[in-house]
Amino acid sequence: MADNQHVSYTENLMKYMKLDQKGNAMAEYIWIDSTGGTRSKSRTMTSVPEGGFKPEDLPTWNFDGSSTDQAPGDNSDVYLKPVAVFPDPFRGVPNILVLAECWNADGTPNKYNHRHECEKLMSTHAAHKPWFGLEQEYTLFDMEDRPFGWPKAGFPAPQGPYYCGVGAGKVVCRDIVEAHYKACLYTGVKISGTNAEVMPAQWEFQVGPCLGIEMGDHLWLGRFLLHRVAEEFGAKVSFQPKPIPGDWNGAGLHSNYSSEEMRVEGGMKHIEAAIKKLEGRHKEHIAVYGEGNELRLTGRHETGAIDTFSYGVANRGASIRIPRETASKGYGYFEDRRPASNADPYQICGITMETLYGAAKE
Ligand code: ADP
Ligand code: MN
Ligand code: MN
Ligand code: MN
């Protein structure tokens, strides 16, 4: 860590934990902006409902969309509609984090609100009990926009020792990763694990399996928490798919999927049928699998090439991987390795539903 930034997560937590004597609560409204980042602002709730806050108890709010490139200056109000509530790990009880959808003044979803469409697809096809599990890879940069811990000039030693590495010289910023993990668990984000990645300063966290729309909600909360924790350490979180050109791994958002039919005996034929459908819509999927993904999906560094669809058991150079365990049991799930780290999980889940089961009912 940069030594001037060395403030422990616990110290920060304590600083914010003072409870309000009058029963007020702070609500941090979080939304997705035009750059694939998250923004947030706070408001005071003067009472806490019995049984805790639910989205429907919380007021619709708004922000200046002209400042975030989400609306024109002469019609700049964008509405924030609360859709999910989580306990706030920074401020403690009774304070909350509120995930909000962005809506335009004319009653249409904002251009960057992909949740609305995803929600429709999820409810239309709810009978399949869709489970998603996403693996969010990311890179930590210092304030000079170099990957954290990289030499000021030149490069670290070639890849090899860093993946799941332990020890100085192999990994950096583990304190951020640990604090983020705990923040997710506190909040109820269904984080299922973390690991250091192949490129130094690159990490991954996994979220899931989640049912339906919960996948996008939890992944976005996980991203927000990561930015928020890393802020305290002077580290920038990058979701660029190919942060460093050359012989350095890119960053993905592998999407693992199963339906109820796939998870039980005989599931393999449903997995194979799904892969056939995915093959027929490769281009459409790539179109929403993240910007700059062509720099990452080269067919090298554990990826499949962007213009060809491929699949295989235990094959990390394919578009779709069937895990070895799934193949040997004959049921389970498959992994879509194509999405880039900066893709919107609502778009990944949405198009997967559409390709496998058809359009949403209005
Ligand atoms: P990898 O070997 O690809 O690095 P990880 O352990 O990082 O795998 O991630 C596996 C992901 O698969 C997790 O996000 C987990 O939630 C998800 N997953 C596990 N079982 C299922 C399932 N039946 N359906 C959907 N996703 C699943
Ligand atoms: Mn993984
Ligand atoms: Mn990975
Ligand atoms: Mn994976």
mmCIF file of C-alpha atoms and ligand atoms in Angstrom:
data_model
loop_
_atom_site.group_PDB
_atom_site.id
_atom_site.type_symbol
_atom_site.label_atom_id
_atom_site.label_comp_id
_atom_site.label_asym_id
_atom_site.label_seq_id
_atom_site.Cartn_x
_atom_site.Cartn_y
_atom_site.Cartn_z
ATOM 1 C CA MET A 1 0.000 0.000 0.000
ATOM 2 C CA ALA A 2 1.034 3.592 -0.405
ATOM 3 C CA ASP A 3 2.212 4.381 3.151
ATOM 4 C CA ASN A 4 0.432 7.757 3.348
ATOM 5 C CA GLN A 5 -2.846 5.923 2.658
ATOM 6 C CA HIS A 6 -2.421 3.271 5.281
ATOM 7 C CA VAL A 7 -5.654 3.596 7.250
ATOM 8 C CA SER A 8 -7.158 0.368 8.468
ATOM 9 C CA TYR A 9 -10.656 -0.594 7.475
ATOM 10 C CA THR A 10 -11.595 -1.089 11.121
ATOM 11 C CA GLU A 11 -10.502 2.432 12.058
ATOM 12 C CA ASN A 12 -12.664 3.803 9.329
ATOM 13 C CA LEU A 13 -15.575 1.630 10.290
ATOM 14 C CA MET A 14 -15.391 2.867 13.911
ATOM 15 C CA LYS A 15 -15.246 6.457 12.757
ATOM 16 C CA TYR A 16 -18.577 6.126 10.982
ATOM 17 C CA MET A 17 -20.339 3.861 13.472
ATOM 18 C CA LYS A 18 -21.631 6.535 15.894
ATOM 19 C CA LEU A 19 -25.368 6.029 16.093
ATOM 20 C CA ASP A 20 -27.758 8.914 15.795
ATOM 21 C CA GLN A 21 -29.654 9.569 19.067
ATOM 22 C CA LYS A 22 -32.896 10.710 17.457
ATOM 23 C CA GLY A 23 -33.594 7.611 15.413
ATOM 24 C CA ASN A 24 -32.488 9.052 12.086
ATOM 25 C CA ALA A 25 -30.947 6.827 9.472
ATOM 26 C CA MET A 26 -28.645 7.677 6.603
ATOM 27 C CA ALA A 27 -29.651 6.246 3.243
ATOM 28 C CA GLU A 28 -26.982 6.113 0.548
ATOM 29 C CA TYR A 29 -28.722 5.974 -2.858
ATOM 30 C CA ILE A 30 -26.550 4.200 -5.444
ATOM 31 C CA TRP A 31 -27.003 4.229 -9.206
ATOM 32 C CA ILE A 32 -25.191 3.152 -12.375
ATOM 33 C CA ASP A 33 -23.774 6.009 -14.434
ATOM 34 C CA SER A 34 -22.973 6.452 -18.142
ATOM 35 C CA THR A 35 -19.413 5.124 -17.792
ATOM 36 C CA GLY A 36 -20.186 1.796 -16.132
ATOM 37 C CA GLY A 37 -19.286 3.311 -12.780
ATOM 38 C CA THR A 38 -21.445 3.803 -9.728
ATOM 39 C CA ARG A 39 -22.472 7.113 -8.182
ATOM 40 C CA SER A 40 -24.139 7.718 -4.855
ATOM 41 C CA LYS A 41 -25.533 10.407 -2.595
ATOM 42 C CA SER A 42 -27.003 10.433 0.897
ATOM 43 C CA ARG A 43 -30.207 11.544 2.509
ATOM 44 C CA THR A 44 -31.626 11.432 6.015
ATOM 45 C CA MET A 45 -34.581 9.199 6.796
ATOM 46 C CA THR A 46 -36.203 10.575 9.956
ATOM 47 C CA SER A 47 -37.619 7.271 11.126
ATOM 48 C CA VAL A 48 -36.867 3.606 10.659
ATOM 49 C CA PRO A 49 -39.910 1.458 9.814
ATOM 50 C CA GLU A 50 -40.565 -1.516 12.052
ATOM 51 C CA GLY A 51 -38.952 -4.548 10.450
ATOM 52 C CA GLY A 52 -36.460 -2.359 8.553
ATOM 53 C CA PHE A 53 -36.501 -0.483 5.265
ATOM 54 C CA LYS A 54 -37.964 -1.985 2.100
ATOM 55 C CA PRO A 55 -37.637 -0.420 -1.373
ATOM 56 C CA GLU A 56 -41.316 0.551 -1.337
ATOM 57 C CA ASP A 57 -40.845 2.543 1.942
ATOM 58 C CA LEU A 58 -38.194 4.715 0.344
ATOM 59 C CA PRO A 59 -38.943 7.851 -1.639
ATOM 60 C CA THR A 60 -38.152 8.189 -5.313
ATOM 61 C CA TRP A 61 -35.346 10.749 -5.532
ATOM 62 C CA ASN A 62 -33.537 12.482 -8.367
ATOM 63 C CA PHE A 63 -30.184 13.819 -9.473
ATOM 64 C CA ASP A 64 -28.730 16.159 -12.059
ATOM 65 C CA GLY A 65 -28.299 13.906 -15.077
ATOM 66 C CA SER A 66 -26.477 16.630 -17.038
ATOM 67 C CA SER A 67 -23.543 16.259 -14.629
ATOM 68 C CA THR A 68 -23.258 12.529 -15.296
ATOM 69 C CA ASP A 69 -23.980 12.534 -19.020
ATOM 70 C CA GLN A 70 -27.289 10.782 -18.397
ATOM 71 C CA ALA A 71 -29.605 13.624 -19.443
ATOM 72 C CA PRO A 72 -29.465 16.897 -21.406
ATOM 73 C CA GLY A 73 -28.939 20.207 -19.551
ATOM 74 C CA ASP A 74 -32.378 21.574 -20.438
ATOM 75 C CA ASN A 75 -34.175 18.481 -19.088
ATOM 76 C CA SER A 76 -31.684 17.245 -16.558
ATOM 77 C CA ASP A 77 -33.683 15.523 -13.794
ATOM 78 C CA VAL A 78 -33.174 11.776 -13.676
ATOM 79 C CA TYR A 79 -35.301 9.864 -11.176
ATOM 80 C CA LEU A 80 -33.923 7.319 -8.741
ATOM 81 C CA LYS A 81 -36.360 4.503 -8.052
ATOM 82 C CA PRO A 82 -35.285 2.328 -5.097
ATOM 83 C CA VAL A 83 -35.191 -1.373 -6.021
ATOM 84 C CA ALA A 84 -33.092 -3.064 -3.326
ATOM 85 C CA VAL A 85 -31.967 -2.205 0.211
ATOM 86 C CA PHE A 86 -28.885 -3.449 2.060
ATOM 87 C CA PRO A 87 -27.382 -2.713 5.485
ATOM 88 C CA ASP A 88 -24.533 -0.196 5.275
ATOM 89 C CA PRO A 89 -21.233 -1.769 6.390
ATOM 90 C CA PHE A 90 -19.477 1.602 6.717
ATOM 91 C CA ARG A 91 -21.985 3.478 8.848
ATOM 92 C CA GLY A 92 -23.491 0.477 10.626
ATOM 93 C CA VAL A 93 -27.045 -0.004 11.954
ATOM 94 C CA PRO A 94 -29.578 1.516 11.191
ATOM 95 C CA ASN A 95 -28.048 3.059 8.064
ATOM 96 C CA ILE A 96 -28.678 1.600 4.615
ATOM 97 C CA LEU A 97 -27.464 1.327 1.042
ATOM 98 C CA VAL A 98 -30.205 1.756 -1.543
ATOM 99 C CA LEU A 99 -29.757 0.470 -5.071
ATOM 100 C CA ALA A 100 -31.850 2.600 -7.424
ATOM 101 C CA GLU A 101 -32.931 2.350 -11.075
ATOM 102 C CA CYS A 102 -32.610 5.467 -13.259
ATOM 103 C CA TRP A 103 -35.753 6.745 -14.994
ATOM 104 C CA ASN A 104 -36.227 9.710 -17.339
ATOM 105 C CA ALA A 105 -38.766 12.458 -16.731
ATOM 106 C CA ASP A 106 -40.967 11.147 -19.589
ATOM 107 C CA GLY A 107 -41.443 7.804 -17.823
ATOM 108 C CA THR A 108 -38.983 5.802 -19.944
ATOM 109 C CA PRO A 109 -36.030 3.919 -18.448
ATOM 110 C CA ASN A 110 -32.736 5.826 -18.665
ATOM 111 C CA LYS A 111 -30.353 4.680 -21.409
ATOM 112 C CA TYR A 112 -28.063 3.081 -18.811
ATOM 113 C CA ASN A 113 -30.906 1.374 -16.938
ATOM 114 C CA HIS A 114 -30.522 -2.198 -18.228
ATOM 115 C CA ARG A 115 -32.127 -3.597 -15.105
ATOM 116 C CA HIS A 116 -35.661 -2.827 -16.232
ATOM 117 C CA GLU A 117 -35.445 -5.026 -19.349
ATOM 118 C CA CYS A 118 -33.586 -7.754 -17.470
ATOM 119 C CA GLU A 119 -36.279 -7.823 -14.789
ATOM 120 C CA LYS A 120 -38.972 -8.410 -17.441
ATOM 121 C CA LEU A 121 -37.021 -11.309 -18.946
ATOM 122 C CA MET A 122 -36.407 -12.799 -15.503
ATOM 123 C CA SER A 123 -40.059 -12.714 -14.525
ATOM 124 C CA THR A 124 -41.220 -14.044 -17.914
ATOM 125 C CA HIS A 125 -38.906 -17.056 -17.592
ATOM 126 C CA ALA A 126 -38.981 -17.476 -13.809
ATOM 127 C CA ALA A 127 -40.253 -21.075 -14.138
ATOM 128 C CA HIS A 128 -36.746 -22.163 -15.224
ATOM 129 C CA LYS A 129 -35.387 -20.997 -11.850
ATOM 130 C CA PRO A 130 -32.372 -19.333 -13.495
ATOM 131 C CA TRP A 131 -29.175 -19.302 -11.423
ATOM 132 C CA PHE A 132 -26.228 -17.127 -12.363
ATOM 133 C CA GLY A 133 -22.782 -16.920 -10.803
ATOM 134 C CA LEU A 134 -20.417 -14.180 -12.024
ATOM 135 C CA GLU A 135 -16.637 -13.979 -11.610
ATOM 136 C CA GLN A 136 -15.667 -10.318 -11.476
ATOM 137 C CA GLU A 137 -12.029 -9.711 -12.395
ATOM 138 C CA TYR A 138 -10.544 -6.251 -11.827
ATOM 139 C CA THR A 139 -7.248 -4.406 -11.624
ATOM 140 C CA LEU A 140 -6.112 -1.982 -8.915
ATOM 141 C CA PHE A 141 -4.287 1.143 -10.107
ATOM 142 C CA ASP A 142 -2.316 3.684 -8.088
ATOM 143 C CA MET A 143 -2.892 7.426 -8.346
ATOM 144 C CA GLU A 144 -0.383 7.614 -11.215
ATOM 145 C CA ASP A 145 -2.536 5.142 -13.158
ATOM 146 C CA ARG A 146 0.013 2.333 -12.945
ATOM 147 C CA PRO A 147 -1.133 -1.076 -11.726
ATOM 148 C CA PHE A 148 -0.562 -1.041 -7.971
ATOM 149 C CA GLY A 149 2.910 -2.187 -6.946
ATOM 150 C CA TRP A 150 4.316 -2.206 -10.506
ATOM 151 C CA PRO A 151 7.736 -0.609 -10.968
ATOM 152 C CA LYS A 152 7.595 3.079 -11.989
ATOM 153 C CA ALA A 153 9.406 2.194 -15.206
ATOM 154 C CA GLY A 154 9.410 -1.153 -16.970
ATOM 155 C CA PHE A 155 7.425 -4.210 -15.994
ATOM 156 C CA PRO A 156 7.239 -6.836 -13.262
ATOM 157 C CA ALA A 157 8.639 -10.316 -13.911
ATOM 158 C CA PRO A 158 6.482 -12.355 -16.329
ATOM 159 C CA GLN A 159 3.203 -13.934 -15.248
ATOM 160 C CA GLY A 160 3.373 -17.180 -13.315
ATOM 161 C CA PRO A 161 3.831 -16.540 -9.590
ATOM 162 C CA TYR A 162 0.903 -14.157 -9.187
ATOM 163 C CA TYR A 163 -2.271 -16.258 -9.684
ATOM 164 C CA CYS A 164 -3.518 -17.199 -6.188
ATOM 165 C CA GLY A 165 -0.135 -15.923 -5.024
ATOM 166 C CA VAL A 166 0.871 -15.556 -1.396
ATOM 167 C CA GLY A 167 3.703 -13.344 -0.232
ATOM 168 C CA ALA A 168 5.363 -10.009 -0.874
ATOM 169 C CA GLY A 169 6.373 -9.513 -4.492
ATOM 170 C CA LYS A 170 3.498 -11.755 -5.626
ATOM 171 C CA VAL A 171 0.367 -9.913 -4.539
ATOM 172 C CA VAL A 172 -0.527 -6.348 -3.552
ATOM 173 C CA CYS A 173 -3.477 -4.722 -1.809
ATOM 174 C CA ARG A 174 -4.711 -7.815 -0.014
ATOM 175 C CA ASP A 175 -6.089 -5.488 2.679
ATOM 176 C CA ILE A 176 -8.500 -4.045 0.104
ATOM 177 C CA VAL A 177 -9.585 -7.505 -0.988
ATOM 178 C CA GLU A 178 -10.181 -8.623 2.605
ATOM 179 C CA ALA A 179 -12.076 -5.463 3.564
ATOM 180 C CA HIS A 180 -14.205 -5.759 0.442
ATOM 181 C CA TYR A 181 -14.975 -9.414 1.170
ATOM 182 C CA LYS A 182 -16.138 -8.525 4.693
ATOM 183 C CA ALA A 183 -18.150 -5.547 3.457
ATOM 184 C CA CYS A 184 -19.970 -7.844 0.988
ATOM 185 C CA LEU A 185 -20.716 -10.431 3.676
ATOM 186 C CA TYR A 186 -21.988 -7.742 6.068
ATOM 187 C CA THR A 187 -24.199 -6.283 3.359
ATOM 188 C CA GLY A 188 -25.618 -9.644 2.303
ATOM 189 C CA VAL A 189 -24.078 -9.583 -1.162
ATOM 190 C CA LYS A 190 -23.785 -13.265 -2.077
ATOM 191 C CA ILE A 191 -20.028 -13.197 -2.544
ATOM 192 C CA SER A 192 -18.808 -16.770 -2.910
ATOM 193 C CA GLY A 193 -15.042 -16.222 -2.939
ATOM 194 C CA THR A 194 -12.004 -14.241 -4.049
ATOM 195 C CA ASN A 195 -8.602 -14.978 -5.589
ATOM 196 C CA ALA A 196 -5.527 -13.176 -6.844
ATOM 197 C CA GLU A 197 -5.366 -13.241 -10.657
ATOM 198 C CA VAL A 198 -2.724 -14.049 -13.261
ATOM 199 C CA MET A 199 -1.566 -10.449 -13.808
ATOM 200 C CA PRO A 200 -0.059 -8.747 -10.742
ATOM 201 C CA ALA A 201 -2.481 -6.192 -9.169
ATOM 202 C CA GLN A 202 -5.387 -8.121 -10.689
ATOM 203 C CA TRP A 203 -7.948 -9.839 -8.458
ATOM 204 C CA GLU A 204 -11.295 -11.576 -8.745
ATOM 205 C CA PHE A 205 -14.386 -11.945 -6.611
ATOM 206 C CA GLN A 206 -17.237 -14.320 -7.353
ATOM 207 C CA VAL A 207 -20.902 -13.636 -6.670
ATOM 208 C CA GLY A 208 -23.565 -16.328 -6.760
ATOM 209 C CA PRO A 209 -25.287 -18.499 -7.479
ATOM 210 C CA CYS A 210 -28.075 -15.915 -7.462
ATOM 211 C CA LEU A 211 -31.656 -16.404 -8.599
ATOM 212 C CA GLY A 212 -32.907 -14.134 -11.380
ATOM 213 C CA ILE A 213 -32.562 -10.359 -11.041
ATOM 214 C CA GLU A 214 -30.646 -10.736 -7.772
ATOM 215 C CA MET A 215 -27.528 -11.530 -9.832
ATOM 216 C CA GLY A 216 -27.252 -8.052 -11.319
ATOM 217 C CA ASP A 217 -28.243 -6.338 -8.072
ATOM 218 C CA HIS A 218 -25.643 -8.147 -6.008
ATOM 219 C CA LEU A 219 -22.845 -7.766 -8.545
ATOM 220 C CA TRP A 220 -23.462 -4.015 -8.816
ATOM 221 C CA LEU A 221 -23.467 -3.716 -5.027
ATOM 222 C CA GLY A 222 -20.224 -5.697 -4.972
ATOM 223 C CA ARG A 223 -18.708 -3.245 -7.475
ATOM 224 C CA PHE A 224 -19.878 -0.246 -5.471
ATOM 225 C CA LEU A 225 -18.399 -1.680 -2.271
ATOM 226 C CA LEU A 226 -15.102 -2.345 -4.017
ATOM 227 C CA HIS A 227 -14.793 1.253 -5.274
ATOM 228 C CA ARG A 228 -15.837 2.514 -1.852
ATOM 229 C CA VAL A 229 -13.330 0.392 0.093
ATOM 230 C CA ALA A 230 -10.451 1.000 -2.351
ATOM 231 C CA GLU A 231 -11.112 4.762 -2.132
ATOM 232 C CA GLU A 232 -9.883 4.669 1.464
ATOM 233 C CA PHE A 233 -6.604 3.101 0.384
ATOM 234 C CA GLY A 234 -5.912 5.452 -2.519
ATOM 235 C CA ALA A 235 -6.396 2.686 -5.073
ATOM 236 C CA LYS A 236 -8.465 3.019 -8.246
ATOM 237 C CA VAL A 237 -10.553 0.067 -9.373
ATOM 238 C CA SER A 238 -10.372 -0.600 -13.102
ATOM 239 C CA PHE A 239 -12.780 -2.871 -14.968
ATOM 240 C CA GLN A 240 -10.977 -2.381 -18.296
ATOM 241 C CA PRO A 241 -10.926 -5.708 -20.184
ATOM 242 C CA LYS A 242 -7.285 -5.315 -21.277
ATOM 243 C CA PRO A 243 -5.658 -2.869 -18.878
ATOM 244 C CA ILE A 244 -2.089 -3.551 -20.040
ATOM 245 C CA PRO A 245 -1.371 -4.534 -23.657
ATOM 246 C CA GLY A 246 0.968 -7.412 -24.430
ATOM 247 C CA ASP A 247 1.631 -10.582 -22.522
ATOM 248 C CA TRP A 248 -0.587 -9.666 -19.588
ATOM 249 C CA ASN A 249 -3.947 -11.323 -18.961
ATOM 250 C CA GLY A 250 -7.087 -9.330 -19.598
ATOM 251 C CA ALA A 251 -10.005 -9.144 -17.167
ATOM 252 C CA GLY A 252 -13.315 -10.921 -17.641
ATOM 253 C CA LEU A 253 -16.694 -11.434 -16.065
ATOM 254 C CA HIS A 254 -17.205 -15.177 -16.612
ATOM 255 C CA SER A 255 -20.895 -15.959 -16.403
ATOM 256 C CA ASN A 256 -21.893 -19.336 -14.999
ATOM 257 C CA TYR A 257 -25.437 -20.445 -15.674
ATOM 258 C CA SER A 258 -27.839 -23.225 -14.805
ATOM 259 C CA SER A 259 -31.590 -23.713 -15.005
ATOM 260 C CA GLU A 260 -33.494 -26.111 -12.788
ATOM 261 C CA GLU A 261 -33.544 -28.709 -15.612
ATOM 262 C CA MET A 262 -29.748 -28.491 -15.943
ATOM 263 C CA ARG A 263 -29.148 -29.056 -12.239
ATOM 264 C CA VAL A 264 -30.780 -32.483 -12.049
ATOM 265 C CA GLU A 265 -30.108 -35.884 -13.577
ATOM 266 C CA GLY A 266 -30.333 -35.687 -17.376
ATOM 267 C CA GLY A 267 -29.315 -32.021 -17.192
ATOM 268 C CA MET A 268 -26.568 -32.393 -19.802
ATOM 269 C CA LYS A 269 -29.017 -32.498 -22.713
ATOM 270 C CA HIS A 270 -30.424 -29.142 -21.579
ATOM 271 C CA ILE A 271 -26.898 -27.735 -21.295
ATOM 272 C CA GLU A 272 -26.084 -28.945 -24.824
ATOM 273 C CA ALA A 273 -29.330 -27.483 -26.200
ATOM 274 C CA ALA A 274 -28.499 -24.157 -24.525
ATOM 275 C CA ILE A 275 -25.006 -24.103 -26.057
ATOM 276 C CA LYS A 276 -26.524 -24.696 -29.520
ATOM 277 C CA LYS A 277 -28.788 -21.676 -29.022
ATOM 278 C CA LEU A 278 -25.886 -19.550 -27.795
ATOM 279 C CA GLU A 279 -23.892 -20.504 -30.887
ATOM 280 C CA GLY A 280 -26.635 -19.084 -33.122
ATOM 281 C CA ARG A 281 -26.502 -15.699 -31.387
ATOM 282 C CA HIS A 282 -22.767 -15.242 -30.826
ATOM 283 C CA LYS A 283 -22.614 -11.768 -32.414
ATOM 284 C CA GLU A 284 -25.590 -10.463 -30.446
ATOM 285 C CA HIS A 285 -24.004 -11.612 -27.197
ATOM 286 C CA ILE A 286 -20.601 -10.125 -28.016
ATOM 287 C CA ALA A 287 -22.358 -6.813 -28.733
ATOM 288 C CA VAL A 288 -23.366 -6.492 -25.058
ATOM 289 C CA TYR A 289 -20.421 -8.300 -23.454
ATOM 290 C CA GLY A 290 -18.388 -5.164 -22.781
ATOM 291 C CA GLU A 291 -16.530 -2.391 -24.572
ATOM 292 C CA GLY A 292 -12.976 -3.084 -25.690
ATOM 293 C CA ASN A 293 -13.516 -6.830 -25.395
ATOM 294 C CA GLU A 294 -11.818 -7.330 -28.793
ATOM 295 C CA LEU A 295 -8.527 -6.464 -27.092
ATOM 296 C CA ARG A 296 -9.077 -9.296 -24.630
ATOM 297 C CA LEU A 297 -10.747 -12.069 -26.668
ATOM 298 C CA THR A 298 -7.732 -12.860 -28.813
ATOM 299 C CA GLY A 299 -7.704 -16.647 -28.425
ATOM 300 C CA ARG A 300 -4.677 -16.278 -26.139
ATOM 301 C CA HIS A 301 -4.378 -15.749 -22.371
ATOM 302 C CA GLU A 302 -7.162 -18.235 -21.549
ATOM 303 C CA THR A 303 -9.737 -16.781 -23.954
ATOM 304 C CA GLY A 304 -11.588 -17.846 -27.089
ATOM 305 C CA ALA A 305 -11.259 -15.611 -30.190
ATOM 306 C CA ILE A 306 -13.962 -12.933 -30.497
ATOM 307 C CA ASP A 307 -15.217 -13.943 -33.967
ATOM 308 C CA THR A 308 -15.580 -17.686 -33.410
ATOM 309 C CA PHE A 309 -17.871 -19.576 -31.102
ATOM 310 C CA SER A 310 -16.419 -22.663 -29.449
ATOM 311 C CA TYR A 311 -17.091 -24.870 -26.469
ATOM 312 C CA GLY A 312 -15.494 -27.741 -24.641
ATOM 313 C CA VAL A 313 -15.147 -29.646 -21.407
ATOM 314 C CA ALA A 314 -12.574 -28.017 -19.088
ATOM 315 C CA ASN A 315 -11.414 -25.835 -22.023
ATOM 316 C CA ARG A 316 -10.322 -22.381 -20.876
ATOM 317 C CA GLY A 317 -9.571 -21.328 -24.467
ATOM 318 C CA ALA A 318 -13.219 -21.740 -25.529
ATOM 319 C CA SER A 319 -16.203 -19.365 -25.519
ATOM 320 C CA ILE A 320 -18.144 -21.801 -23.329
ATOM 321 C CA ARG A 321 -16.570 -24.180 -20.838
ATOM 322 C CA ILE A 322 -18.397 -27.163 -19.394
ATOM 323 C CA PRO A 323 -16.781 -27.795 -16.015
ATOM 324 C CA ARG A 324 -15.211 -31.257 -15.696
ATOM 325 C CA GLU A 325 -17.447 -32.058 -12.748
ATOM 326 C CA THR A 326 -20.599 -31.227 -14.723
ATOM 327 C CA ALA A 327 -19.459 -33.450 -17.605
ATOM 328 C CA SER A 328 -18.709 -36.392 -15.343
ATOM 329 C CA LYS A 329 -21.927 -36.139 -13.310
ATOM 330 C CA GLY A 330 -24.041 -35.479 -16.403
ATOM 331 C CA TYR A 331 -25.680 -32.369 -14.926
ATOM 332 C CA GLY A 332 -24.702 -29.024 -13.397
ATOM 333 C CA TYR A 333 -23.926 -25.724 -15.133
ATOM 334 C CA PHE A 334 -21.856 -24.141 -17.903
ATOM 335 C CA GLU A 335 -19.529 -21.148 -18.004
ATOM 336 C CA ASP A 336 -19.775 -18.398 -20.627
ATOM 337 C CA ARG A 337 -16.211 -17.027 -20.671
ATOM 338 C CA ARG A 338 -16.871 -14.267 -23.203
ATOM 339 C CA PRO A 339 -18.122 -11.328 -21.079
ATOM 340 C CA ALA A 340 -15.516 -8.656 -20.316
ATOM 341 C CA SER A 341 -14.978 -7.311 -16.807
ATOM 342 C CA ASN A 342 -16.765 -4.059 -17.708
ATOM 343 C CA ALA A 343 -19.954 -5.690 -19.040
ATOM 344 C CA ASP A 344 -23.262 -4.887 -17.343
ATOM 345 C CA PRO A 345 -24.475 -8.013 -15.496
ATOM 346 C CA TYR A 346 -28.089 -7.080 -16.288
ATOM 347 C CA GLN A 347 -27.275 -7.226 -19.994
ATOM 348 C CA ILE A 348 -25.417 -10.542 -19.666
ATOM 349 C CA CYS A 349 -28.262 -12.162 -17.744
ATOM 350 C CA GLY A 350 -30.898 -10.535 -19.939
ATOM 351 C CA ILE A 351 -29.553 -11.698 -23.285
ATOM 352 C CA THR A 352 -28.887 -15.178 -21.900
ATOM 353 C CA MET A 353 -32.549 -15.481 -20.894
ATOM 354 C CA GLU A 354 -33.685 -14.159 -24.259
ATOM 355 C CA THR A 355 -31.449 -16.508 -26.253
ATOM 356 C CA LEU A 356 -32.414 -19.584 -24.250
ATOM 357 C CA TYR A 357 -36.123 -18.955 -23.732
ATOM 358 C CA GLY A 358 -37.342 -16.097 -25.953
ATOM 359 C CA ALA A 359 -38.501 -12.501 -25.599
ATOM 360 C CA ALA A 360 -40.035 -11.015 -22.451
ATOM 361 C CA LYS A 361 -43.780 -10.703 -22.016
ATOM 362 C CA GLU A 362 -44.746 -7.024 -21.739
HETATM 363 P P1 ADP B 1 -13.425 -20.824 -12.210
HETATM 364 O O1 ADP B 1 -12.899 -22.226 -12.095
HETATM 365 O O2 ADP B 1 -14.038 -20.571 -13.534
HETATM 366 O O3 ADP B 1 -12.402 -19.783 -11.838
HETATM 367 P P2 ADP B 1 -14.904 -19.899 -9.829
HETATM 368 O O4 ADP B 1 -14.821 -20.786 -8.655
HETATM 369 O O5 ADP B 1 -14.123 -18.633 -9.819
HETATM 370 O O6 ADP B 1 -14.634 -20.777 -11.154
HETATM 371 O O7 ADP B 1 -16.422 -19.456 -10.035
HETATM 372 C C1 ADP B 1 -17.453 -20.357 -10.168
HETATM 373 C C2 ADP B 1 -18.771 -19.601 -10.256
HETATM 374 O O8 ADP B 1 -19.792 -20.523 -10.618
HETATM 375 C C3 ADP B 1 -19.211 -18.953 -8.956
HETATM 376 O O9 ADP B 1 -19.591 -17.615 -9.226
HETATM 377 C C4 ADP B 1 -20.448 -19.753 -8.558
HETATM 378 O O10 ADP B 1 -21.423 -18.956 -7.942
HETATM 379 C C5 ADP B 1 -20.953 -20.245 -9.891
HETATM 380 N N1 ADP B 1 -21.779 -21.470 -9.833
HETATM 381 C C6 ADP B 1 -21.528 -22.614 -9.148
HETATM 382 N N2 ADP B 1 -22.523 -23.503 -9.338
HETATM 383 C C7 ADP B 1 -23.423 -22.914 -10.172
HETATM 384 C C8 ADP B 1 -24.670 -23.324 -10.753
HETATM 385 N N3 ADP B 1 -25.194 -24.535 -10.529
HETATM 386 N N4 ADP B 1 -25.318 -22.444 -11.548
HETATM 387 C C9 ADP B 1 -24.796 -21.232 -11.803
HETATM 388 N N5 ADP B 1 -23.642 -20.795 -11.296
HETATM 389 C C10 ADP B 1 -22.963 -21.613 -10.488
HETATM 390 MN MN MN B 2 -12.744 -17.800 -11.225
HETATM 391 MN MN MN B 3 -10.422 -15.573 -13.105
HETATM 392 MN MN MN B 4 -14.073 -18.774 -14.709
#
